[in-house]
Amino acid sequence: MRTGRVAGMAKWGATALVGLALLAGAALAVYALRTLAPLDGRLAVAGLAQPVQVRRDAADVTHIAARSPQDLWRALGHVHAQERSWQLEFNRRVMHGTLSEVLGPATLETDKLMRALDIRGAAQRQYAGLPPQAREALQAYSQGIAAFHAARPQALTPEFLLLGVTPGRDGGRDGAPWSPEDSVGWALMMALDLGGNWGNEFARLSLLRTLDTERLWQLMPPYPGEPPATATDLAALYRGLGVYARDDAAATPVAAASKGLQGLAGAIDQARSDWAQALAQEAGSNDGKGSNNWVLAGARSASGKPLLANDPHLGLSAPAIWYYAHLQAPAGPAADGSTIGAIDVIGATLPGLPFVVLGRTARVAWGFTNTSPDVQDLYLEQIDAQDATRYRTPQGWAPFEVREEVIRIKGQADLQLQLRATRHGPVLSDVQASHGQVLDLSKYVLALRWSALDADNQTVLAGLQANQAQNVAELQQAFRHYHSPMQSIVMADVDGAMAFQAAGRVPLRHPDNDLRGVAPAPGWEARYDWQGWLDHDQAPQDDGAQRGWIATANQRITAPGYAHFLTQDWHLPYRYERIAQLLEARPLHDLDSLAAIQNDVTSLATQRLLPALRTAAAQAGHPLAVQAAQLLLDFDGRMDAQHSAPLVFAAWADELARGLIVPRIGSARFAATYGKRDFRAAVEGILARDDAWWCAPHTCAEQSALALVRALDRLQAAYGAQPAQWRWGRAHPAESRHRPLGSVAALARFFNVQTPSSGDAYTVNVGQYNAGDVAGGAFVNRHAASLRGLYDLADLESSRFIFQTGQSGNVFSPRYADMRDAWAAGQYRPLQREPAQWRHQLLLEPGG
């Protein structure tokens, strides 16, 4: 009887558990359905003056047709909020420096950096200086976001629930889910991501503590074929000034608060820390942040009209940075009585901005790459030994500007943060712990001069006006307002015109400025102050008449003898050279041939080092060396995901860089710089010179063979003892990581979007990895083509696009990652203003 009762209770308990699991699953399913954005039917939206059609075509491009520009911008804000609410919320908190309010102390260093840069304050000043039409557009857009949150037709996505975040409750800073100034701020954040080189300056300062100036330029060489931009003995300069701390300070444990936490909560907290540290470390560096674009004249096109291609390379994220939309509205009156021009534009929008950033109108198309001029200078500011509230200027000692910031920290007391600024800009040493590990902060601090923070930055105005352009000349006029970050823009129109223009603000430096911005300058010497700005018409430009095509891939874009210094930190020209090879390989091109170029994975950089690897394979004393040598016989530098030779090469190149450089600069300094810089140019130079100093205590050939031994050991441990079965794509998946939940092991497989990928940092189809991030995956592709766009000006309705995830930012949506496989396979979707059919139709109506 008792046994039966126990068995019955056990059976009942098991049934109850199954029932609870089913109920939980059903509740989750109901919740997931409630989070999906309504794509059909009708929705009342407060603030609209008239109904707006929101239709989605078979390519999942969102077409928004309004009866006025104001309603168009409101509707776009509403759609962005529908599809990308978490992305907007997270990005807003990043630029406001209020992550810690909801994510805890793990993100404190990021918040401190954003507060020091004062992104929010700069955005407010820039917004105030915009013309009325631009302010009206940003206001209407933010009204659309606010209308969505005031009467949400769907449940918030799971990030809000898991992290306990309420949209718009942002430290009491304004309380709205998005403000007009936030759009300006997000343009500034893009400038921070793309326009920074202060990291290079600080890296040089740090490395010069160990290296002399000649060795520094061997480790961080100038552009191929050119001398360093400065002939100054930098090591002697900094030693003479006594800038360095006596001993390396211990690294500040940013994530200390998260240690010891268990379970999902602890994993989420650690993920916050991982993301925050990555952002803080990457700020101020644009190494590897490149893109490709090119345009061909009608004489080089099978259609007889220009062809244009663009694939901007950005950090991969889920959801993607882009949202594709077609924006359409007739001309209409502005609030100030002027007339807003008609809008009919299709392409990539950035959630947070009310216009198409990259794309086309009915008659003209354009594409961006990063010009990467030096628009950030670090200044050594000398502290008055008698009064630490003062710093040295050309006119004598002056007080630091000081402001107080309060950072709210979840689970902890508020942080009272005192931030200083000098006549050059914010003091970064107050918020970046790495500076205290290098500098003697009792004598010197580092201040930043950055053009993007200036009040006259009207980049958003350029974007709004470009959406109304109908030819190359009108685009060029719109981009005269472009400020930061400078972009290399190619453009073409249906009348056959094409052009290249570098648009944006670049400082002029004094003729006596011997440092030219490549390393921190003494802030008390007036010759290092900027002397004004390069005139827009003096910036690099080209009409393409000479060759019939124009291409940019972050290489040097200035012709020999160009009168103005832009930077020495151009990217190595491998991608540009490969594009040029392929463009010249045939007399006429079409969209298919342009697609093949965008997806090309031949690495000229790999080809350059292949002879050294083959020699190493013949000399390495490793059981797998013979098999590795066999794999390399037919390897031509194609970094194909399905092949094993690219993986052997990548592992060898990584180990070789470590073996050559770590003994000379130390493991800590190497870890602080490697990854953001792969030192490929340094390795090439060392091998080409057969440099005994860098290769000691071995010969360079011996170092190469030893590096292959280490690489094969590493690959064997990870992938087994059959090199023919290794695959580059397995080690090199393209990973679009969710912020911050993509770092949580239990959630990553749901929130991250991953697929095997080809390429490396030097292929046209780029696949950049951070070899320094061994724990996170040394060869994981985290920086690639964030979109691909192709345009034939003979038939703009044949335009194509793709990006790496999907339109929806909701992990429960089937549209969250539905472009992934096509993107990896080099396929495209049509980009049409007038598609043949609609997959979804939604009518937004006034009300709410």
XYZ file of N, CA, C and O in Angstrom, residues 189 249 302 394 448 475 721:
28
model
N 28.412 59.174 -32.379
C 28.924 57.858 -32.024
C 29.470 57.133 -33.246
O 30.455 56.390 -33.154
N 51.561 50.537 -13.549
C 50.517 50.369 -12.538
C 49.730 49.095 -12.822
O 49.636 48.639 -13.955
N 28.523 47.281 -69.314
C 27.772 46.609 -70.369
C 26.471 47.328 -70.673
O 25.952 47.256 -71.795
N 50.479 78.168 -23.689
C 51.474 79.093 -24.255
C 51.525 80.433 -23.530
O 52.545 81.132 -23.583
N 42.217 65.463 -25.284
C 41.852 65.115 -26.659
C 41.263 66.314 -27.385
O 40.317 66.944 -26.902
N 23.996 65.921 -55.065
C 24.611 65.161 -53.982
C 25.848 65.884 -53.462
O 26.061 65.993 -52.248
N 44.175 15.654 -35.606
C 45.473 15.390 -36.236
C 45.385 15.166 -37.735
O 46.315 14.613 -38.335
